[in-house]
């Protein structure tokens, strides 16, 4: 069995972006169970000539651990692995991995991989399994989006500078979350940096994600930036969102205020000039009227 394992490992490559990976279907994507319950994971492939399915366990931050493999309808488990393999590894057949009496050390992401012993193996998307704590209850995340810092927004020398929005999802359990961003309802793929995994604080999880947007995007009033956190609550996936709206460019506002102030002062000066001119004109009229009155008086 060791020789066979070495041969299989020699041919296995974690392939990303390869079309055949889309032909390996693993379900479910998420699973939450109570201690001592049973978890059943399924794998099916549609790759002709492939007749082997391997199962792996990846604990948090750890390497892939081979649990066993199905060759046709013949299962083989590694030593000290408490699980059951059933079904078939042939094309369009279901192969199941069953783990009984789940404990905390069962928490992991489980992968299946289709292989035929000669070519590279193609992996499924994985199943994240969480064995729930005895006291902690399932709780969805609280999501809040923070605007870019004031210092970051004050730098207007280069219009191509980008601004950073921060999304914080907190107080949730378990850590089955996926974070995505939208701008005006449209999904964003570029400029996103999300924590590799959620952080445990002793009672709940917390995860952060950052979105870098263009200067021109952020300084646009009414533009909506939304952070969506999809959370698996043990039965279904629910979404929680947080958002902020773009703001007016403070530099443009300062220029506008300066313009309005200058215009206001000009109007005020013009009004004062008109008043002074009117007073001067009235004075001249009165003076002329008096002079005409003196000129009309008869001589004694």
PDB file of C-alpha atoms in Angstrom:
ATOM      1  CA  UNK A   1       0.000   0.000   0.000  1.00  0.00           C
ATOM      2  CA  UNK A   2       2.908   2.341   0.693  1.00  0.00           C
ATOM      3  CA  UNK A   3       4.258   1.832  -2.843  1.00  0.00           C
ATOM      4  CA  UNK A   4       0.821   2.552  -4.326  1.00  0.00           C
ATOM      5  CA  UNK A   5       0.520   5.666  -2.159  1.00  0.00           C
ATOM      6  CA  UNK A   6       3.899   6.952  -3.360  1.00  0.00           C
ATOM      7  CA  UNK A   7       2.909   6.348  -6.976  1.00  0.00           C
ATOM      8  CA  UNK A   8      -0.341   8.249  -6.480  1.00  0.00           C
ATOM      9  CA  UNK A   9       1.336  11.148  -4.709  1.00  0.00           C
ATOM     10  CA  UNK A  10       3.891  11.354  -7.503  1.00  0.00           C
ATOM     11  CA  UNK A  11       1.063  11.937  -9.958  1.00  0.00           C
ATOM     12  CA  UNK A  12      -0.965  14.355  -7.845  1.00  0.00           C
ATOM     13  CA  UNK A  13      -0.784  18.100  -8.487  1.00  0.00           C
ATOM     14  CA  UNK A  14      -3.070  20.694  -7.018  1.00  0.00           C
ATOM     15  CA  UNK A  15      -4.350  22.178 -10.246  1.00  0.00           C
ATOM     16  CA  UNK A  16      -6.101  25.542 -10.253  1.00  0.00           C
ATOM     17  CA  UNK A  17      -7.842  27.119 -13.188  1.00  0.00           C
ATOM     18  CA  UNK A  18      -7.964  23.775 -15.084  1.00  0.00           C
ATOM     19  CA  UNK A  19     -11.258  22.900 -16.727  1.00  0.00           C
ATOM     20  CA  UNK A  20     -11.201  19.282 -15.485  1.00  0.00           C
ATOM     21  CA  UNK A  21     -11.371  20.558 -11.904  1.00  0.00           C
ATOM     22  CA  UNK A  22     -14.891  21.697 -12.705  1.00  0.00           C
ATOM     23  CA  UNK A  23     -15.800  18.061 -13.340  1.00  0.00           C
ATOM     24  CA  UNK A  24     -15.134  17.066  -9.728  1.00  0.00           C
ATOM     25  CA  UNK A  25     -18.215  17.793  -7.646  1.00  0.00           C
ATOM     26  CA  UNK A  26     -17.967  17.691  -3.860  1.00  0.00           C
ATOM     27  CA  UNK A  27     -20.907  18.251  -1.505  1.00  0.00           C
ATOM     28  CA  UNK A  28     -21.780  19.827   0.798  1.00  0.00           C
ATOM     29  CA  UNK A  29     -19.571  22.914   0.823  1.00  0.00           C
ATOM     30  CA  UNK A  30     -20.247  23.570   4.523  1.00  0.00           C
ATOM     31  CA  UNK A  31     -21.286  21.343   7.394  1.00  0.00           C
ATOM     32  CA  UNK A  32     -21.870  21.983  11.109  1.00  0.00           C
ATOM     33  CA  UNK A  33     -22.384  19.078  13.475  1.00  0.00           C
ATOM     34  CA  UNK A  34     -22.691  18.490  17.200  1.00  0.00           C
ATOM     35  CA  UNK A  35     -20.165  16.309  19.047  1.00  0.00           C
ATOM     36  CA  UNK A  36     -20.628  12.543  18.560  1.00  0.00           C
ATOM     37  CA  UNK A  37     -22.765  13.034  15.445  1.00  0.00           C
ATOM     38  CA  UNK A  38     -21.953  11.597  12.009  1.00  0.00           C
ATOM     39  CA  UNK A  39     -20.829  13.515   8.918  1.00  0.00           C
ATOM     40  CA  UNK A  40     -21.188  12.150   5.378  1.00  0.00           C
ATOM     41  CA  UNK A  41     -19.319  13.833   2.509  1.00  0.00           C
ATOM     42  CA  UNK A  42     -19.934  13.027  -1.150  1.00  0.00           C
ATOM     43  CA  UNK A  43     -17.750  13.216  -4.243  1.00  0.00           C
ATOM     44  CA  UNK A  44     -18.626  12.612  -7.881  1.00  0.00           C
ATOM     45  CA  UNK A  45     -16.551  13.165 -11.046  1.00  0.00           C
ATOM     46  CA  UNK A  46     -17.383  13.131 -14.745  1.00  0.00           C
ATOM     47  CA  UNK A  47     -13.887  12.482 -16.095  1.00  0.00           C
ATOM     48  CA  UNK A  48     -13.760   9.463 -18.376  1.00  0.00           C
ATOM     49  CA  UNK A  49     -11.050   6.866 -17.646  1.00  0.00           C
ATOM     50  CA  UNK A  50     -10.668   8.148 -14.065  1.00  0.00           C
ATOM     51  CA  UNK A  51     -11.512   5.465 -11.505  1.00  0.00           C
ATOM     52  CA  UNK A  52      -9.888   6.587  -8.233  1.00  0.00           C
ATOM     53  CA  UNK A  53     -10.995   9.060  -5.598  1.00  0.00           C
ATOM     54  CA  UNK A  54      -8.704  10.081  -2.796  1.00  0.00           C
ATOM     55  CA  UNK A  55      -9.855  11.787   0.404  1.00  0.00           C
ATOM     56  CA  UNK A  56      -7.777  14.324   2.332  1.00  0.00           C
ATOM     57  CA  UNK A  57      -8.106  16.209   5.581  1.00  0.00           C
ATOM     58  CA  UNK A  58      -6.599  19.666   6.080  1.00  0.00           C
ATOM     59  CA  UNK A  59      -6.697  20.986   9.635  1.00  0.00           C
ATOM     60  CA  UNK A  60      -6.403  24.741  10.083  1.00  0.00           C
ATOM     61  CA  UNK A  61      -2.985  25.865   8.904  1.00  0.00           C
ATOM     62  CA  UNK A  62      -1.873  22.276   8.355  1.00  0.00           C
ATOM     63  CA  UNK A  63      -0.851  20.143   5.410  1.00  0.00           C
ATOM     64  CA  UNK A  64      -3.045  17.709   3.518  1.00  0.00           C
ATOM     65  CA  UNK A  65      -3.399  14.383   5.287  1.00  0.00           C
ATOM     66  CA  UNK A  66      -4.396  11.370   3.209  1.00  0.00           C
ATOM     67  CA  UNK A  67      -7.316   9.545   4.833  1.00  0.00           C
ATOM     68  CA  UNK A  68      -7.778   6.860   2.206  1.00  0.00           C
ATOM     69  CA  UNK A  69      -8.875   6.213  -1.349  1.00  0.00           C
ATOM     70  CA  UNK A  70     -11.449   4.361  -3.395  1.00  0.00           C
ATOM     71  CA  UNK A  71     -10.203   2.392  -6.417  1.00  0.00           C
ATOM     72  CA  UNK A  72     -13.257   1.420  -8.429  1.00  0.00           C
ATOM     73  CA  UNK A  73     -15.442  -0.008  -5.682  1.00  0.00           C
ATOM     74  CA  UNK A  74     -12.543  -1.094  -3.458  1.00  0.00           C
ATOM     75  CA  UNK A  75     -11.919   1.144  -0.409  1.00  0.00           C
ATOM     76  CA  UNK A  76      -8.568   1.510   1.365  1.00  0.00           C
ATOM     77  CA  UNK A  77      -8.095   3.527   4.554  1.00  0.00           C
ATOM     78  CA  UNK A  78      -4.866   4.727   6.084  1.00  0.00           C
ATOM     79  CA  UNK A  79      -3.825   3.346   9.470  1.00  0.00           C
ATOM     80  CA  UNK A  80      -5.505   4.906  12.510  1.00  0.00           C
ATOM     81  CA  UNK A  81      -8.152   6.649  10.389  1.00  0.00           C
ATOM     82  CA  UNK A  82     -11.618   6.306  11.888  1.00  0.00           C
ATOM     83  CA  UNK A  83     -13.866   6.690   8.853  1.00  0.00           C
ATOM     84  CA  UNK A  84     -15.749   4.698   6.205  1.00  0.00           C
ATOM     85  CA  UNK A  85     -15.470   4.813   2.415  1.00  0.00           C
ATOM     86  CA  UNK A  86     -18.407   3.658   0.320  1.00  0.00           C
ATOM     87  CA  UNK A  87     -19.776   3.838  -3.214  1.00  0.00           C
ATOM     88  CA  UNK A  88     -17.643   3.916  -6.348  1.00  0.00           C
ATOM     89  CA  UNK A  89     -14.852   6.038  -7.819  1.00  0.00           C
ATOM     90  CA  UNK A  90     -15.940   5.425 -11.415  1.00  0.00           C
ATOM     91  CA  UNK A  91     -17.284   8.192 -13.647  1.00  0.00           C
ATOM     92  CA  UNK A  92     -20.704   9.562 -12.591  1.00  0.00           C
ATOM     93  CA  UNK A  93     -20.694   7.454  -9.416  1.00  0.00           C
ATOM     94  CA  UNK A  94     -20.933   8.729  -5.854  1.00  0.00           C
ATOM     95  CA  UNK A  95     -18.099   8.088  -3.442  1.00  0.00           C
ATOM     96  CA  UNK A  96     -18.821   8.877   0.211  1.00  0.00           C
ATOM     97  CA  UNK A  97     -16.620   9.528   3.208  1.00  0.00           C
ATOM     98  CA  UNK A  98     -18.391   8.961   6.525  1.00  0.00           C
ATOM     99  CA  UNK A  99     -16.927  10.120   9.826  1.00  0.00           C
ATOM    100  CA  UNK A 100     -18.648   8.926  12.997  1.00  0.00           C
ATOM    101  CA  UNK A 101     -18.494  10.186  16.580  1.00  0.00           C
ATOM    102  CA  UNK A 102     -17.251  13.631  15.607  1.00  0.00           C
ATOM    103  CA  UNK A 103     -14.977  15.450  18.042  1.00  0.00           C
ATOM    104  CA  UNK A 104     -13.202  18.809  18.073  1.00  0.00           C
ATOM    105  CA  UNK A 105     -10.212  17.328  16.260  1.00  0.00           C
ATOM    106  CA  UNK A 106     -12.579  16.547  13.371  1.00  0.00           C
ATOM    107  CA  UNK A 107     -12.705  20.267  12.557  1.00  0.00           C
ATOM    108  CA  UNK A 108     -11.055  20.628   9.144  1.00  0.00           C
ATOM    109  CA  UNK A 109     -11.568  21.116   5.431  1.00  0.00           C
ATOM    110  CA  UNK A 110     -11.967  17.786   3.622  1.00  0.00           C
ATOM    111  CA  UNK A 111     -11.040  17.391  -0.045  1.00  0.00           C
ATOM    112  CA  UNK A 112     -11.679  14.681  -2.572  1.00  0.00           C
ATOM    113  CA  UNK A 113      -9.517  14.243  -5.674  1.00  0.00           C
ATOM    114  CA  UNK A 114     -10.175  12.228  -8.843  1.00  0.00           C
ATOM    115  CA  UNK A 115      -7.214  10.317 -10.277  1.00  0.00           C
ATOM    116  CA  UNK A 116      -6.412   7.391 -12.574  1.00  0.00           C
ATOM    117  CA  UNK A 117      -2.848   6.619 -11.493  1.00  0.00           C
ATOM    118  CA  UNK A 118      -1.215   8.045 -14.630  1.00  0.00           C
ATOM    119  CA  UNK A 119      -2.253  11.693 -14.867  1.00  0.00           C
ATOM    120  CA  UNK A 120      -2.637  14.513 -12.388  1.00  0.00           C
ATOM    121  CA  UNK A 121      -5.425  14.481  -9.845  1.00  0.00           C
ATOM    122  CA  UNK A 122      -8.200  17.049  -9.922  1.00  0.00           C
ATOM    123  CA  UNK A 123      -9.569  18.312  -6.617  1.00  0.00           C
ATOM    124  CA  UNK A 124     -13.053  19.196  -5.516  1.00  0.00           C
ATOM    125  CA  UNK A 125     -13.833  22.551  -3.900  1.00  0.00           C
ATOM    126  CA  UNK A 126     -13.691  21.098  -0.395  1.00  0.00           C
ATOM    127  CA  UNK A 127     -16.080  20.654   2.514  1.00  0.00           C
ATOM    128  CA  UNK A 128     -15.591  22.728   5.639  1.00  0.00           C
ATOM    129  CA  UNK A 129     -16.663  20.755   8.689  1.00  0.00           C
ATOM    130  CA  UNK A 130     -17.125  22.335  12.118  1.00  0.00           C
ATOM    131  CA  UNK A 131     -17.975  20.410  15.251  1.00  0.00           C
ATOM    132  CA  UNK A 132     -19.901  22.905  17.351  1.00  0.00           C
ATOM    133  CA  UNK A 133     -18.924  23.751  20.898  1.00  0.00           C
ATOM    134  CA  UNK A 134     -21.123  22.516  23.712  1.00  0.00           C
ATOM    135  CA  UNK A 135     -21.865  26.002  25.078  1.00  0.00           C
ATOM    136  CA  UNK A 136     -21.387  28.424  22.180  1.00  0.00           C
ATOM    137  CA  UNK A 137     -24.483  29.069  20.065  1.00  0.00           C
ATOM    138  CA  UNK A 138     -24.562  29.731  16.334  1.00  0.00           C
ATOM    139  CA  UNK A 139     -24.528  33.486  15.760  1.00  0.00           C
ATOM    140  CA  UNK A 140     -24.435  35.415  12.452  1.00  0.00           C
ATOM    141  CA  UNK A 141     -21.884  38.211  12.001  1.00  0.00           C
ATOM    142  CA  UNK A 142     -22.313  41.894  12.673  1.00  0.00           C
ATOM    143  CA  UNK A 143     -20.986  43.804   9.662  1.00  0.00           C
ATOM    144  CA  UNK A 144     -19.721  47.379   9.578  1.00  0.00           C
ATOM    145  CA  UNK A 145     -17.885  49.286   6.832  1.00  0.00           C
ATOM    146  CA  UNK A 146     -15.506  52.106   7.749  1.00  0.00           C
ATOM    147  CA  UNK A 147     -14.681  55.065   5.511  1.00  0.00           C
ATOM    148  CA  UNK A 148     -11.105  55.849   4.435  1.00  0.00           C
ATOM    149  CA  UNK A 149      -9.032  57.663   7.026  1.00  0.00           C
ATOM    150  CA  UNK A 150      -9.052  61.463   6.940  1.00  0.00           C
ATOM    151  CA  UNK A 151      -5.301  61.613   6.351  1.00  0.00           C
ATOM    152  CA  UNK A 152      -5.616  59.309   3.366  1.00  0.00           C
ATOM    153  CA  UNK A 153      -8.364  61.460   1.875  1.00  0.00           C
ATOM    154  CA  UNK A 154      -6.457  64.708   2.278  1.00  0.00           C
ATOM    155  CA  UNK A 155      -3.764  63.713  -0.185  1.00  0.00           C
ATOM    156  CA  UNK A 156      -5.046  65.121  -3.484  1.00  0.00           C
ATOM    157  CA  UNK A 157      -1.755  65.719  -5.273  1.00  0.00           C
ATOM    158  CA  UNK A 158      -2.267  62.639  -7.427  1.00  0.00           C
ATOM    159  CA  UNK A 159      -5.785  61.967  -8.610  1.00  0.00           C
ATOM    160  CA  UNK A 160      -4.907  58.294  -9.194  1.00  0.00           C
ATOM    161  CA  UNK A 161      -4.336  57.693  -5.485  1.00  0.00           C
ATOM    162  CA  UNK A 162      -6.593  55.009  -4.088  1.00  0.00           C
ATOM    163  CA  UNK A 163      -8.660  55.062  -0.911  1.00  0.00           C
ATOM    164  CA  UNK A 164      -9.074  52.092   1.442  1.00  0.00           C
ATOM    165  CA  UNK A 165     -12.450  51.000   2.832  1.00  0.00           C
ATOM    166  CA  UNK A 166     -12.467  48.553   5.740  1.00  0.00           C
ATOM    167  CA  UNK A 167     -15.133  45.910   6.370  1.00  0.00           C
ATOM    168  CA  UNK A 168     -15.269  44.254   9.788  1.00  0.00           C
ATOM    169  CA  UNK A 169     -17.443  41.198  10.444  1.00  0.00           C
ATOM    170  CA  UNK A 170     -17.492  40.314  14.132  1.00  0.00           C
ATOM    171  CA  UNK A 171     -19.193  38.308  16.889  1.00  0.00           C
ATOM    172  CA  UNK A 172     -20.051  35.264  14.765  1.00  0.00           C
ATOM    173  CA  UNK A 173     -19.790  31.502  15.246  1.00  0.00           C
ATOM    174  CA  UNK A 174     -18.794  29.233  13.584  1.00  0.00           C
ATOM    175  CA  UNK A 175     -16.296  30.605  11.063  1.00  0.00           C
ATOM    176  CA  UNK A 176     -18.152  29.598   7.888  1.00  0.00           C
ATOM    177  CA  UNK A 177     -18.052  32.968   6.138  1.00  0.00           C
ATOM    178  CA  UNK A 178     -17.307  34.376   2.719  1.00  0.00           C
ATOM    179  CA  UNK A 179     -16.712  38.105   2.179  1.00  0.00           C
ATOM    180  CA  UNK A 180     -17.436  39.960  -1.060  1.00  0.00           C
ATOM    181  CA  UNK A 181     -17.665  43.611  -2.176  1.00  0.00           C
ATOM    182  CA  UNK A 182     -20.049  45.456  -4.467  1.00  0.00           C
ATOM    183  CA  UNK A 183     -20.002  48.985  -5.874  1.00  0.00           C
ATOM    184  CA  UNK A 184     -23.473  50.237  -6.788  1.00  0.00           C
ATOM    185  CA  UNK A 185     -24.671  46.630  -6.683  1.00  0.00           C
ATOM    186  CA  UNK A 186     -21.988  45.282  -9.045  1.00  0.00           C
ATOM    187  CA  UNK A 187     -19.544  42.661  -7.761  1.00  0.00           C
ATOM    188  CA  UNK A 188     -15.924  43.784  -7.418  1.00  0.00           C
ATOM    189  CA  UNK A 189     -13.015  41.384  -7.899  1.00  0.00           C
ATOM    190  CA  UNK A 190      -9.940  43.639  -7.942  1.00  0.00           C
ATOM    191  CA  UNK A 191      -8.415  45.599  -5.085  1.00  0.00           C
ATOM    192  CA  UNK A 192      -9.714  43.264  -2.347  1.00  0.00           C
ATOM    193  CA  UNK A 193      -7.600  41.953   0.532  1.00  0.00           C
ATOM    194  CA  UNK A 194      -9.412  39.655   2.979  1.00  0.00           C
ATOM    195  CA  UNK A 195      -7.979  37.864   5.998  1.00  0.00           C
ATOM    196  CA  UNK A 196      -6.922  34.339   5.108  1.00  0.00           C
ATOM    197  CA  UNK A 197      -9.057  33.005   7.946  1.00  0.00           C
ATOM    198  CA  UNK A 198     -11.289  34.311  10.714  1.00  0.00           C
ATOM    199  CA  UNK A 199      -9.661  35.136  14.069  1.00  0.00           C
ATOM    200  CA  UNK A 200     -10.909  33.483  17.268  1.00  0.00           C
ATOM    201  CA  UNK A 201     -11.084  35.702  20.386  1.00  0.00           C
ATOM    202  CA  UNK A 202     -12.123  33.002  22.812  1.00  0.00           C
ATOM    203  CA  UNK A 203     -15.887  33.283  22.342  1.00  0.00           C
ATOM    204  CA  UNK A 204     -16.495  34.418  18.753  1.00  0.00           C
ATOM    205  CA  UNK A 205     -14.823  34.944  15.396  1.00  0.00           C
ATOM    206  CA  UNK A 206     -13.820  38.137  13.605  1.00  0.00           C
ATOM    207  CA  UNK A 207     -12.680  38.738  10.022  1.00  0.00           C
ATOM    208  CA  UNK A 208     -11.674  41.885   8.118  1.00  0.00           C
ATOM    209  CA  UNK A 209     -11.558  42.781   4.451  1.00  0.00           C
ATOM    210  CA  UNK A 210     -10.195  45.839   2.660  1.00  0.00           C
ATOM    211  CA  UNK A 211     -11.259  47.382  -0.625  1.00  0.00           C
ATOM    212  CA  UNK A 212      -9.059  49.830  -2.543  1.00  0.00           C
ATOM    213  CA  UNK A 213     -11.025  52.218  -4.759  1.00  0.00           C
ATOM    214  CA  UNK A 214     -10.007  55.032  -7.066  1.00  0.00           C
ATOM    215  CA  UNK A 215      -9.948  58.627  -5.857  1.00  0.00           C
ATOM    216  CA  UNK A 216     -12.651  59.484  -8.395  1.00  0.00           C
ATOM    217  CA  UNK A 217     -14.888  56.646  -7.173  1.00  0.00           C
ATOM    218  CA  UNK A 218     -14.809  57.540  -3.500  1.00  0.00           C
ATOM    219  CA  UNK A 219     -15.318  61.265  -4.011  1.00  0.00           C
ATOM    220  CA  UNK A 220     -18.647  60.777  -5.743  1.00  0.00           C
ATOM    221  CA  UNK A 221     -21.668  61.501  -3.535  1.00  0.00           C
ATOM    222  CA  UNK A 222     -24.318  58.793  -3.615  1.00  0.00           C
ATOM    223  CA  UNK A 223     -22.023  56.012  -4.837  1.00  0.00           C
ATOM    224  CA  UNK A 224     -22.597  52.937  -2.658  1.00  0.00           C
ATOM    225  CA  UNK A 225     -19.855  50.617  -1.415  1.00  0.00           C
ATOM    226  CA  UNK A 226     -21.272  47.406   0.082  1.00  0.00           C
ATOM    227  CA  UNK A 227     -19.581  44.594   1.992  1.00  0.00           C
ATOM    228  CA  UNK A 228     -21.537  41.324   1.947  1.00  0.00           C
ATOM    229  CA  UNK A 229     -20.739  38.506   4.369  1.00  0.00           C
ATOM    230  CA  UNK A 230     -22.304  35.130   3.541  1.00  0.00           C
ATOM    231  CA  UNK A 231     -22.628  32.989   6.670  1.00  0.00           C
ATOM    232  CA  UNK A 232     -23.551  29.306   6.926  1.00  0.00           C
ATOM    233  CA  UNK A 233     -25.693  28.839  10.035  1.00  0.00           C
ATOM    234  CA  UNK A 234     -25.727  25.044   9.969  1.00  0.00           C
ATOM    235  CA  UNK A 235     -28.776  24.780   7.736  1.00  0.00           C
ATOM    236  CA  UNK A 236     -28.570  27.526   5.155  1.00  0.00           C
ATOM    237  CA  UNK A 237     -26.407  30.416   4.002  1.00  0.00           C
ATOM    238  CA  UNK A 238     -27.586  33.851   5.125  1.00  0.00           C
ATOM    239  CA  UNK A 239     -26.159  37.228   4.155  1.00  0.00           C
ATOM    240  CA  UNK A 240     -25.309  40.224   6.310  1.00  0.00           C
ATOM    241  CA  UNK A 241     -24.286  43.538   4.757  1.00  0.00           C
ATOM    242  CA  UNK A 242     -22.699  46.837   5.679  1.00  0.00           C
ATOM    243  CA  UNK A 243     -22.223  49.845   3.437  1.00  0.00           C
ATOM    244  CA  UNK A 244     -21.051  53.427   3.128  1.00  0.00           C
ATOM    245  CA  UNK A 245     -21.689  56.105   0.508  1.00  0.00           C
ATOM    246  CA  UNK A 246     -19.149  58.181  -1.376  1.00  0.00           C
ATOM    247  CA  UNK A 247     -18.602  61.774  -0.287  1.00  0.00           C
ATOM    248  CA  UNK A 248     -18.054  65.137  -1.927  1.00  0.00           C
ATOM    249  CA  UNK A 249     -14.445  65.971  -2.689  1.00  0.00           C
ATOM    250  CA  UNK A 250     -13.321  68.206   0.213  1.00  0.00           C
ATOM    251  CA  UNK A 251     -10.874  69.985  -2.089  1.00  0.00           C
ATOM    252  CA  UNK A 252     -13.603  70.814  -4.566  1.00  0.00           C
ATOM    253  CA  UNK A 253     -15.830  71.984  -1.720  1.00  0.00           C
ATOM    254  CA  UNK A 254     -13.097  74.314  -0.460  1.00  0.00           C
ATOM    255  CA  UNK A 255     -12.670  75.798  -3.941  1.00  0.00           C
ATOM    256  CA  UNK A 256     -16.434  76.227  -4.263  1.00  0.00           C
ATOM    257  CA  UNK A 257     -16.684  77.888  -0.848  1.00  0.00           C
ATOM    258  CA  UNK A 258     -13.832  80.229  -1.765  1.00  0.00           C
ATOM    259  CA  UNK A 259     -15.562  81.094  -5.034  1.00  0.00           C
ATOM    260  CA  UNK A 260     -18.868  81.738  -3.275  1.00  0.00           C
ATOM    261  CA  UNK A 261     -17.142  83.908  -0.683  1.00  0.00           C
ATOM    262  CA  UNK A 262     -15.348  85.914  -3.370  1.00  0.00           C
ATOM    263  CA  UNK A 263     -18.574  86.337  -5.328  1.00  0.00           C
ATOM    264  CA  UNK A 264     -20.432  87.393  -2.204  1.00  0.00           C
ATOM    265  CA  UNK A 265     -17.771  89.986  -1.357  1.00  0.00           C
ATOM    266  CA  UNK A 266     -17.856  91.325  -4.925  1.00  0.00           C
ATOM    267  CA  UNK A 267     -21.629  91.680  -4.805  1.00  0.00           C
ATOM    268  CA  UNK A 268     -21.422  93.402  -1.428  1.00  0.00           C
ATOM    269  CA  UNK A 269     -18.778  95.833  -2.719  1.00  0.00           C
ATOM    270  CA  UNK A 270     -20.875  96.558  -5.788  1.00  0.00           C
ATOM    271  CA  UNK A 271     -23.938  97.214  -3.608  1.00  0.00           C
ATOM    272  CA  UNK A 272     -21.969  99.602  -1.382  1.00  0.00           C
ATOM    273  CA  UNK A 273     -20.688 101.400  -4.491  1.00  0.00           C
ATOM    274  CA  UNK A 274     -24.251 101.804  -5.816  1.00  0.00           C
ATOM    275  CA  UNK A 275     -25.438 103.171  -2.462  1.00  0.00           C
ATOM    276  CA  UNK A 276     -22.560 105.616  -2.316  1.00  0.00           C
ATOM    277  CA  UNK A 277     -23.216 106.693  -5.897  1.00  0.00           C
ATOM    278  CA  UNK A 278     -26.908 107.178  -5.134  1.00  0.00           C
ATOM    279  CA  UNK A 279     -26.131 109.292  -2.063  1.00  0.00           C
ATOM    280  CA  UNK A 280     -23.625 111.335  -4.050  1.00  0.00           C
ATOM    281  CA  UNK A 281     -26.166 111.802  -6.869  1.00  0.00           C
ATOM    282  CA  UNK A 282     -28.835 112.902  -4.389  1.00  0.00           C
ATOM    283  CA  UNK A 283     -26.392 115.374  -2.834  1.00  0.00           C
ATOM    284  CA  UNK A 284     -25.622 116.855  -6.248  1.00  0.00           C
ATOM    285  CA  UNK A 285     -29.325 117.183  -7.070  1.00  0.00           C
ATOM    286  CA  UNK A 286     -30.023 118.999  -3.781  1.00  0.00           C
ATOM    287  CA  UNK A 287     -27.022 121.281  -4.288  1.00  0.00           C
ATOM    288  CA  UNK A 288     -28.107 122.191  -7.825  1.00  0.00           C
ATOM    289  CA  UNK A 289     -31.658 122.811  -6.634  1.00  0.00           C
ATOM    290  CA  UNK A 290     -30.456 125.170  -3.918  1.00  0.00           C
ATOM    291  CA  UNK A 291     -28.194 127.062  -6.309  1.00  0.00           C
ATOM    292  CA  UNK A 292     -31.089 127.523  -8.714  1.00  0.00           C
ATOM    293  CA  UNK A 293     -33.228 128.858  -5.850  1.00  0.00           C
ATOM    294  CA  UNK A 294     -30.635 131.484  -4.957  1.00  0.00           C
ATOM    295  CA  UNK A 295     -30.297 132.623  -8.548  1.00  0.00           C
ATOM    296  CA  UNK A 296     -34.032 133.299  -8.833  1.00  0.00           C
ATOM    297  CA  UNK A 297     -34.240 135.668  -5.801  1.00  0.00           C
ATOM    298  CA  UNK A 298     -34.960 139.439  -6.875  1.00  0.00           C
ATOM    299  CA  UNK A 299     -32.329 142.036  -6.132  1.00  0.00           C
ATOM    300  CA  UNK A 300     -33.210 144.789  -3.583  1.00  0.00           C
TER     301      UNK A 300
END
